[in-house]
Coordinates of C-alpha atoms and ligand atoms in Angstrom, one line a residue:
M1 CA 0.0 0.0 0.0
K2 CA 2.7 2.3 1.0
S3 CA 4.8 1.6 -2.2
I4 CA 1.7 2.2 -4.4
S5 CA 1.1 5.6 -2.9
R6 CA 4.8 6.4 -3.3
R7 CA 4.5 5.5 -7.0
A8 CA 1.4 7.6 -7.4
W9 CA 3.3 10.5 -5.8
V10 CA 6.2 10.0 -8.2
L11 CA 3.8 9.9 -11.1
H12 CA 2.2 13.1 -9.9
L13 CA 5.5 14.8 -9.8
M14 CA 6.4 13.6 -13.3
A15 CA 3.1 14.8 -14.6
V16 CA 3.7 18.2 -13.0
A17 CA 7.2 18.4 -14.4
F18 CA 5.8 17.4 -17.9
L19 CA 3.2 20.2 -17.8
C20 CA 5.8 22.7 -16.6
G21 CA 8.0 21.6 -19.5
V22 CA 5.1 22.0 -22.0
G23 CA 4.3 25.4 -20.6
F24 CA 7.9 26.5 -20.8
L25 CA 8.1 25.3 -24.4
L26 CA 4.9 27.1 -25.4
Y27 CA 6.1 30.2 -23.6
T28 CA 9.5 30.3 -25.4
F29 CA 7.8 29.4 -28.7
F30 CA 5.4 32.3 -28.5
T31 CA 8.0 34.8 -27.3
N32 CA 10.8 33.7 -29.6
A33 CA 9.2 32.1 -32.6
D34 CA 9.3 35.4 -34.4
S35 CA 13.0 35.8 -34.1
W36 CA 13.7 32.1 -34.7
S37 CA 12.0 32.0 -38.0
M38 CA 13.2 35.5 -39.0
K39 CA 16.8 34.7 -38.2
K40 CA 19.2 36.0 -40.8
A41 CA 20.4 32.4 -41.2
N42 CA 16.9 31.5 -42.6
R43 CA 17.6 31.5 -46.3
H44 CA 14.0 31.6 -47.3
I45 CA 14.0 35.2 -46.3
Y46 CA 17.5 36.4 -46.3
S47 CA 20.5 36.0 -48.6
S48 CA 23.9 37.4 -47.5
S49 CA 22.2 38.9 -44.5
S50 CA 19.9 40.9 -46.7
L51 CA 16.1 40.8 -47.0
T52 CA 15.2 39.2 -50.3
A53 CA 11.9 37.3 -50.6
A54 CA 9.3 39.8 -49.4
G55 CA 6.2 41.7 -50.5
S56 CA 6.3 45.1 -52.2
I57 CA 6.2 48.5 -50.6
T58 CA 4.4 51.3 -52.5
D59 CA 3.7 54.9 -51.8
E60 CA 0.2 56.4 -51.5
S61 CA 0.0 56.8 -55.3
G62 CA 1.0 53.2 -56.0
E63 CA 4.6 54.1 -56.9
I64 CA 7.0 51.2 -56.2
L65 CA 9.4 51.9 -53.4
A66 CA 10.7 48.3 -52.9
K67 CA 9.9 44.9 -54.4
T68 CA 11.5 41.5 -55.0
V69 CA 12.3 40.4 -58.5
D70 CA 13.9 37.0 -59.1
G71 CA 15.0 36.8 -55.5
K72 CA 16.6 40.2 -55.5
R73 CA 15.3 43.3 -53.6
E74 CA 14.8 46.3 -56.0
Y75 CA 14.0 49.8 -55.3
N76 CA 12.5 52.9 -57.0
E77 CA 14.0 53.8 -60.4
S78 CA 14.9 57.3 -59.3
K79 CA 18.0 57.8 -57.2
A80 CA 16.5 60.9 -55.6
V81 CA 13.3 59.0 -54.5
R82 CA 15.4 56.0 -53.2
T83 CA 17.5 58.4 -51.1
A84 CA 14.6 60.5 -49.8
T85 CA 12.5 57.5 -48.8
M86 CA 15.4 55.4 -47.5
H87 CA 14.6 55.9 -43.8
I88 CA 10.9 55.1 -44.1
V89 CA 11.4 52.1 -46.4
G90 CA 14.3 50.9 -44.4
D91 CA 17.5 49.1 -45.5
P92 CA 17.5 45.4 -46.3
Q93 CA 20.0 44.6 -43.6
G94 CA 17.8 46.1 -40.9
Y95 CA 20.2 48.7 -39.5
I96 CA 17.3 51.2 -39.6
A97 CA 15.1 49.8 -36.9
S98 CA 12.1 52.1 -37.7
G99 CA 12.2 51.3 -41.5
V100 CA 9.3 49.3 -42.8
Q101 CA 11.6 46.6 -44.0
S102 CA 12.6 46.1 -40.4
S103 CA 9.6 47.0 -38.4
Y104 CA 7.1 45.2 -40.7
K105 CA 9.4 42.3 -41.9
D106 CA 7.0 39.7 -40.5
V107 CA 4.2 41.2 -42.7
L108 CA 6.4 41.5 -45.8
T109 CA 7.6 37.9 -45.5
G110 CA 4.2 36.5 -44.5
Y111 CA 5.3 35.2 -41.2
N112 CA 2.6 34.4 -38.6
I113 CA 2.7 32.5 -35.3
V114 CA 0.5 29.7 -36.4
D115 CA 1.8 28.9 -39.9
G116 CA 5.4 30.2 -39.6
I117 CA 6.6 31.2 -43.0
Y118 CA 3.8 29.3 -44.7
D119 CA 2.9 32.2 -47.2
L120 CA 6.5 32.5 -48.2
K121 CA 6.8 28.8 -49.0
K122 CA 3.5 28.6 -50.8
Y123 CA 3.4 31.9 -52.7
G124 CA 7.1 32.9 -52.6
T125 CA 6.3 36.2 -50.9
G126 CA 4.5 37.8 -48.0
S127 CA 2.1 40.6 -47.9
D128 CA 2.3 43.9 -49.9
I129 CA 2.3 47.2 -47.9
Q130 CA 1.0 50.5 -49.3
L131 CA 2.2 53.6 -47.4
T132 CA 0.5 56.9 -46.8
I133 CA 3.8 58.5 -47.8
N134 CA 4.1 60.3 -51.1
A135 CA 7.5 59.7 -52.8
E136 CA 7.5 63.0 -54.8
L137 CA 6.8 65.0 -51.7
C138 CA 9.7 63.3 -49.9
K139 CA 12.0 64.0 -52.8
T140 CA 11.1 67.7 -52.7
A141 CA 11.5 68.0 -49.0
Y142 CA 14.8 66.2 -49.1
Q143 CA 16.2 68.4 -51.8
A144 CA 14.8 71.5 -50.1
M145 CA 17.0 70.7 -47.1
G146 CA 20.1 71.3 -49.2
S147 CA 23.2 70.5 -47.3
N148 CA 21.5 70.5 -43.9
K149 CA 21.1 67.5 -41.7
G150 CA 17.8 67.1 -39.9
T151 CA 14.2 66.1 -40.8
V152 CA 11.0 67.2 -42.5
G153 CA 7.6 65.6 -41.6
V154 CA 4.2 66.4 -43.1
Y155 CA 0.8 64.9 -42.0
N156 CA -2.9 65.5 -42.5
Y157 CA -4.1 67.0 -39.2
K158 CA -7.6 65.7 -39.8
T159 CA -6.8 62.0 -40.6
G160 CA -3.3 61.4 -39.2
E161 CA -1.8 60.2 -42.6
L162 CA 1.9 61.0 -42.8
L163 CA 2.6 62.2 -46.3
C164 CA 6.3 63.0 -45.9
V165 CA 9.0 61.7 -43.6
V166 CA 12.5 62.4 -44.5
S167 CA 15.7 62.3 -42.5
K168 CA 19.2 63.5 -43.4
P169 CA 21.9 62.3 -43.8
S170 CA 20.6 59.4 -46.0
Y171 CA 22.1 57.4 -48.9
D172 CA 21.0 55.7 -52.1
I173 CA 19.6 52.4 -50.9
S174 CA 20.6 50.6 -54.1
N175 CA 24.2 51.8 -53.9
K176 CA 25.1 51.9 -50.3
P177 CA 28.4 53.8 -49.7
V178 CA 29.7 51.3 -47.2
Q179 CA 33.3 52.5 -47.3
S180 CA 32.3 56.1 -46.7
I181 CA 29.9 55.2 -43.9
N182 CA 32.5 53.0 -42.1
N183 CA 35.3 55.5 -42.5
D184 CA 33.3 58.6 -41.8
K185 CA 35.8 61.1 -40.6
T186 CA 34.0 64.3 -41.7
G187 CA 30.7 63.4 -39.9
E188 CA 28.9 63.4 -43.3
Y189 CA 27.1 60.2 -42.3
D190 CA 26.6 61.1 -38.6
G191 CA 23.6 59.2 -37.3
V192 CA 22.7 57.9 -40.8
Y193 CA 20.8 54.9 -39.5
L194 CA 18.6 57.1 -37.3
N195 CA 15.3 58.3 -38.6
R196 CA 15.4 61.7 -37.0
F197 CA 11.7 62.3 -37.4
F198 CA 10.7 59.3 -35.1
S199 CA 13.9 58.8 -33.1
G200 CA 15.5 62.3 -32.8
V201 CA 15.1 64.8 -30.0
Y202 CA 16.2 68.4 -30.2
T203 CA 16.2 71.6 -28.1
P204 CA 13.0 73.2 -29.3
G205 CA 14.0 76.9 -29.0
S206 CA 11.2 79.4 -29.6
T207 CA 8.8 76.8 -31.1
F208 CA 8.3 76.0 -27.4
K209 CA 6.7 79.4 -27.0
V210 CA 3.5 77.8 -28.5
I211 CA 3.4 75.6 -25.4
T212 CA 4.2 78.5 -22.9
S213 CA 1.4 80.5 -24.7
A214 CA -1.0 77.6 -24.2
C215 CA -0.2 77.5 -20.5
A216 CA -0.6 81.3 -20.2
I217 CA -4.0 81.3 -22.0
D218 CA -5.2 78.7 -19.6
N219 CA -3.8 80.2 -16.4
I220 CA -3.5 84.0 -16.8
P221 CA -7.0 85.3 -17.4
D222 CA -5.9 88.7 -18.7
I223 CA -2.9 87.5 -20.7
E224 CA -4.1 89.2 -23.9
D225 CA -4.3 92.6 -22.2
R226 CA -1.0 92.4 -20.5
S227 CA 2.2 94.1 -21.5
F228 CA 5.8 93.1 -20.8
K229 CA 9.0 95.0 -20.6
C230 CA 12.0 94.1 -22.8
G231 CA 15.2 96.0 -22.6
G232 CA 17.0 93.5 -24.8
E233 CA 17.1 91.1 -21.9
Y234 CA 15.1 90.0 -18.9
K235 CA 17.1 90.3 -15.6
I236 CA 16.5 87.7 -13.0
D237 CA 18.5 86.2 -10.1
G238 CA 21.5 88.3 -10.8
S239 CA 21.7 87.0 -14.4
S240 CA 19.5 87.5 -17.5
V241 CA 17.7 85.8 -20.4
K242 CA 18.8 87.6 -23.5
C243 CA 16.4 88.8 -26.2
L244 CA 17.4 89.2 -29.9
S245 CA 16.2 92.8 -29.9
N246 CA 15.0 95.6 -27.6
H247 CA 11.2 95.4 -27.8
H248 CA 10.6 98.1 -25.0
T249 CA 7.0 97.5 -24.0
I250 CA 5.3 94.6 -25.8
G251 CA 1.8 92.9 -25.7
F252 CA 1.2 89.1 -25.7
E253 CA 0.4 88.7 -29.4
K254 CA 3.2 90.9 -30.5
A255 CA 5.6 89.1 -28.1
L256 CA 4.9 85.9 -30.0
N257 CA 5.0 87.5 -33.4
K258 CA 8.4 89.0 -32.6
S259 CA 9.4 86.0 -30.5
C260 CA 10.4 88.2 -27.6
N261 CA 12.5 86.2 -25.1
S262 CA 12.1 88.7 -22.3
A263 CA 8.3 88.6 -22.4
F264 CA 8.2 84.7 -22.5
A265 CA 10.8 84.3 -19.8
Q266 CA 8.6 86.6 -17.6
I267 CA 5.5 84.7 -18.5
A268 CA 7.2 81.3 -17.6
V269 CA 8.4 82.6 -14.2
E270 CA 4.9 83.9 -13.4
L271 CA 3.3 80.6 -14.4
G272 CA 5.8 78.6 -12.3
T273 CA 7.0 75.0 -12.4
Q274 CA 3.8 73.3 -11.6
K275 CA 1.6 74.8 -14.3
L276 CA 4.2 74.6 -17.0
T277 CA 4.8 70.9 -16.1
Q278 CA 1.1 70.2 -16.1
T279 CA 0.7 71.7 -19.6
A280 CA 3.7 69.7 -20.8
Q281 CA 2.3 66.5 -19.5
T282 CA -1.1 67.1 -21.0
L283 CA 0.7 67.6 -24.4
G284 CA 2.4 64.3 -24.1
F285 CA 5.9 65.2 -22.9
G286 CA 7.5 62.2 -21.2
K287 CA 5.6 59.7 -23.3
S288 CA 6.3 57.9 -26.6
L289 CA 3.9 58.1 -29.5
K290 CA 3.0 54.8 -31.0
V291 CA 3.1 55.2 -34.8
G292 CA 2.3 51.8 -36.3
N293 CA 5.0 49.4 -35.0
I294 CA 7.3 52.3 -34.0
N295 CA 7.6 54.1 -30.7
T296 CA 8.9 57.6 -31.1
A297 CA 11.6 59.1 -28.8
K298 CA 10.1 60.8 -25.8
S299 CA 10.1 64.6 -25.5
S300 CA 11.3 65.8 -22.1
F301 CA 10.4 68.8 -19.9
D302 CA 11.8 68.7 -16.4
V303 CA 11.8 71.9 -14.3
S304 CA 11.7 70.2 -11.0
K305 CA 15.1 71.5 -10.0
A306 CA 14.9 74.7 -12.0
T307 CA 15.8 78.1 -10.5
K308 CA 13.8 81.1 -11.6
L309 CA 16.4 81.9 -14.2
D310 CA 16.3 78.3 -15.5
L311 CA 12.5 78.6 -15.7
G312 CA 12.9 81.7 -17.8
W313 CA 15.1 79.8 -20.2
A314 CA 12.7 76.8 -20.2
G315 CA 9.8 79.1 -21.1
I316 CA 11.6 80.0 -24.3
G317 CA 12.5 76.4 -25.2
Q318 CA 16.1 76.3 -23.9
Y319 CA 17.3 74.8 -20.5
T320 CA 17.1 70.9 -20.6
T321 CA 13.9 70.6 -22.7
R322 CA 14.1 68.3 -25.7
V323 CA 11.4 67.7 -28.3
N324 CA 10.8 64.9 -30.8
P325 CA 9.8 66.3 -34.2
C326 CA 6.9 63.8 -34.7
H327 CA 5.6 64.8 -31.3
M328 CA 5.9 68.5 -32.2
L329 CA 4.0 67.9 -35.4
T330 CA 1.0 66.5 -33.4
I331 CA 1.0 69.6 -31.1
V332 CA 0.5 72.0 -34.0
G333 CA -1.8 69.5 -35.6
A334 CA -4.0 69.6 -32.4
V335 CA -4.0 73.4 -32.6
A336 CA -5.2 73.2 -36.2
N337 CA -7.8 70.5 -35.5
G338 CA -9.6 72.2 -32.6
G339 CA -7.5 70.8 -29.7
T340 CA -7.0 67.1 -30.5
S341 CA -4.6 65.6 -33.0
P342 CA -5.2 62.4 -34.9
S343 CA -2.7 59.7 -34.2
P344 CA 0.0 59.8 -37.0
Y345 CA 0.4 56.7 -39.2
F346 CA 2.2 55.6 -42.4
I347 CA 0.7 52.2 -43.3
K348 CA -2.3 52.6 -45.5
T349 CA -3.1 49.0 -46.4
I350 CA -1.7 45.5 -46.1
T351 CA -2.6 43.0 -48.9
S352 CA -2.0 39.3 -48.6
P353 CA -0.4 37.2 -51.4
T354 CA -4.0 36.1 -52.4
G355 CA -5.0 39.7 -52.9
K356 CA -7.0 40.0 -49.7
V357 CA -6.8 43.3 -47.8
T358 CA -5.9 42.3 -44.3
F359 CA -5.4 45.8 -42.9
N360 CA -7.0 49.1 -43.8
A361 CA -5.9 52.1 -41.8
K362 CA -8.4 54.2 -40.0
T363 CA -8.2 57.5 -38.1
E364 CA -7.8 57.4 -34.4
M365 CA -7.5 60.3 -32.1
L366 CA -4.8 61.0 -29.5
E367 CA -5.8 62.3 -26.0
P368 CA -7.0 65.9 -26.2
M369 CA -4.2 68.4 -25.9
F370 CA -6.0 71.8 -25.7
T371 CA -9.6 72.9 -25.0
Q372 CA -11.4 74.1 -28.1
S373 CA -11.2 77.7 -26.9
T374 CA -7.4 77.5 -26.2
A375 CA -6.9 75.9 -29.6
A376 CA -8.9 78.6 -31.3
K377 CA -6.8 81.3 -29.6
L378 CA -3.5 79.6 -30.4
N379 CA -4.7 79.2 -34.0
E380 CA -5.3 83.0 -34.2
L381 CA -1.8 83.7 -32.7
L382 CA 0.0 81.3 -35.1
R383 CA -1.8 82.8 -38.0
S384 CA -0.8 86.3 -36.8
D385 CA 2.8 85.1 -36.5
V386 CA 2.9 84.4 -40.3
E387 CA 0.8 87.4 -41.3
N388 CA 2.4 90.0 -39.0
G389 CA 5.7 88.3 -38.2
Y390 CA 7.4 86.4 -41.0
G391 CA 5.1 87.7 -43.8
D392 CA 2.6 85.8 -46.0
Y393 CA 4.8 86.3 -49.0
K394 CA 7.1 83.6 -47.6
F395 CA 4.3 81.1 -48.0
S396 CA 2.5 82.4 -51.0
G397 CA -1.1 81.3 -51.2
L398 CA -0.8 78.8 -48.4
E399 CA -2.6 80.6 -45.5
M400 CA 0.0 79.3 -43.2
C401 CA 0.1 79.5 -39.4
G402 CA 3.2 78.6 -37.5
K403 CA 6.2 79.4 -35.3
T404 CA 9.9 79.3 -36.0
G405 CA 12.6 78.4 -33.5
T406 CA 16.3 79.1 -33.5
A407 CA 17.5 76.7 -30.7
E408 CA 20.8 77.6 -29.1
V409 CA 23.0 74.6 -28.7
S410 CA 26.4 76.4 -28.5
S411 CA 27.0 76.6 -24.8
E412 CA 27.0 72.8 -24.3
D413 CA 28.2 71.6 -27.7
G414 CA 31.1 74.0 -28.2
G415 CA 30.2 76.8 -30.5
L416 CA 27.8 75.0 -32.9
R417 CA 25.2 77.0 -34.8
P418 CA 21.7 76.8 -33.5
H419 CA 19.1 74.3 -34.8
A420 CA 16.6 76.0 -37.1
W421 CA 13.0 74.9 -36.6
F422 CA 9.6 75.6 -38.3
V423 CA 6.3 74.1 -37.2
G424 CA 3.0 75.1 -38.7
Y425 CA 0.1 74.3 -40.9
S426 CA -2.1 75.5 -43.7
Q427 CA -5.5 76.8 -42.7
R428 CA -6.9 76.1 -46.2
E429 CA -9.9 73.7 -46.1
D430 CA -8.5 71.9 -49.2
L431 CA -5.0 71.5 -47.7
P432 CA -5.3 70.3 -44.1
L433 CA -1.6 69.6 -43.7
A434 CA 0.9 70.4 -40.9
I435 CA 4.6 70.4 -41.2
V436 CA 7.7 70.2 -39.0
V437 CA 11.2 71.2 -40.2
V438 CA 14.4 70.8 -38.2
A439 CA 17.7 71.8 -39.8
E440 CA 20.4 70.7 -37.4
N441 CA 22.9 73.5 -36.7
G442 CA 21.2 75.2 -39.7
G443 CA 21.5 78.7 -38.2
S444 CA 18.6 81.2 -38.5
A445 CA 15.2 79.7 -38.6
S446 CA 13.7 82.3 -40.9
S447 CA 16.3 82.1 -43.5
V448 CA 16.8 78.3 -43.4
A449 CA 13.7 76.5 -42.0
I450 CA 11.0 78.7 -43.5
P451 CA 12.2 78.2 -47.1
I452 CA 12.3 74.4 -46.6
A453 CA 8.8 74.4 -45.1
N454 CA 7.5 76.6 -48.0
K455 CA 9.0 74.5 -50.8
T456 CA 7.6 71.3 -49.2
M457 CA 4.1 72.8 -48.6
Q458 CA 4.0 74.3 -52.2
K459 CA 4.7 70.9 -53.6
A460 CA 2.0 69.3 -51.3
A461 CA -0.5 71.9 -52.5
K462 CA 0.2 70.9 -56.1
L463 CA -0.1 67.2 -55.3
F464 CA -3.1 67.2 -53.0
S465 CA -5.4 70.2 -53.4
Ligands
ZN501 ZN1 12.4 91.2 -26.5

């Protein structure tokens, strides 16, 4: 009797051990199957560590950006298009993590957890992906950037479709300059595998005044009737925040039009750390945006240890604040769209090898950023910036709203020129597009970032309105 119960006990133990083993196997299968079958050693998908057998990638108009022909990956015929769309399409080796060829390689190769690479074995390919990106617009934006590094992004602020995402430096995906990239002594290819639009963060400079303005509209009831003193600087704590000009006495709207640092440093100090932090949090600072399979770099705003002087600098977009360009685009998009931005996306459809549409993008909204009335007020201010500040002639026929930023980076980075920013959007009903431009160390925003924004938006107007 005793030995029987001992045997039963042993059997029990074995059964438990078996179930644990099965559980572990299933767990590791579900967590690792993806990487096992996608391993570069798997010659169904890769040859010489390069993606080969995979579905096509087309732009929003149906233009081929990447496809597989006779086991070889081919790209757009135009070198300019291949270079301008390289970051969004992604390289075949997968160095650019946010590129479609990396972040959607399971879709392109037809991998799924149940069938493995069944589609690939049966049909010789996976699914095709159509993007919301327009290749011609990317080409124009890339060329407009000239010799500047940085990024340009354009999206529809009603739907969230990204029409243009370019990042510089780039290279021709069909003729990768391996030697030049590996022995890059001049910095020409600095951060070439980074898609700056999704993964970059920059000091925002005066573009941050849009955010300080939002906080002021919500928290200082008479802000529009207030006036501020500028003697070419704002003195505080025995030091000062410098302004680019002496604006003497200036009202709120004019202060934004002229981008007066003295006024905005005073406003930030009056608002204080708590209110500014609250506004930044509501706008999504400290959080990634999920754009398809990609998580953007987080914008950061931390004034928890700031002195009054630091707070003054933070109010004009200096101090330790960093902003991701895609995030900044959604902030002005929310202003344009009554307080809430659609979630940006770049995958329009996914079609299986049998021709079935398995994914069709739809518009989803992010959390509200501004109340409707604050958005309406900011909209007036940003329109006034272009009308009364930069001049409508710089954006002929576009009815643009926006804000420039010339973000100082010299003190910490040893005498570099500032980053040149422009963020804004067209008010035209037939052109509901917002744009962000960052030219790294590009110098003056009005002479560098505005022309890039204008050329890109003029092309968008030709293509889409
Ligand atoms: Zn001033």
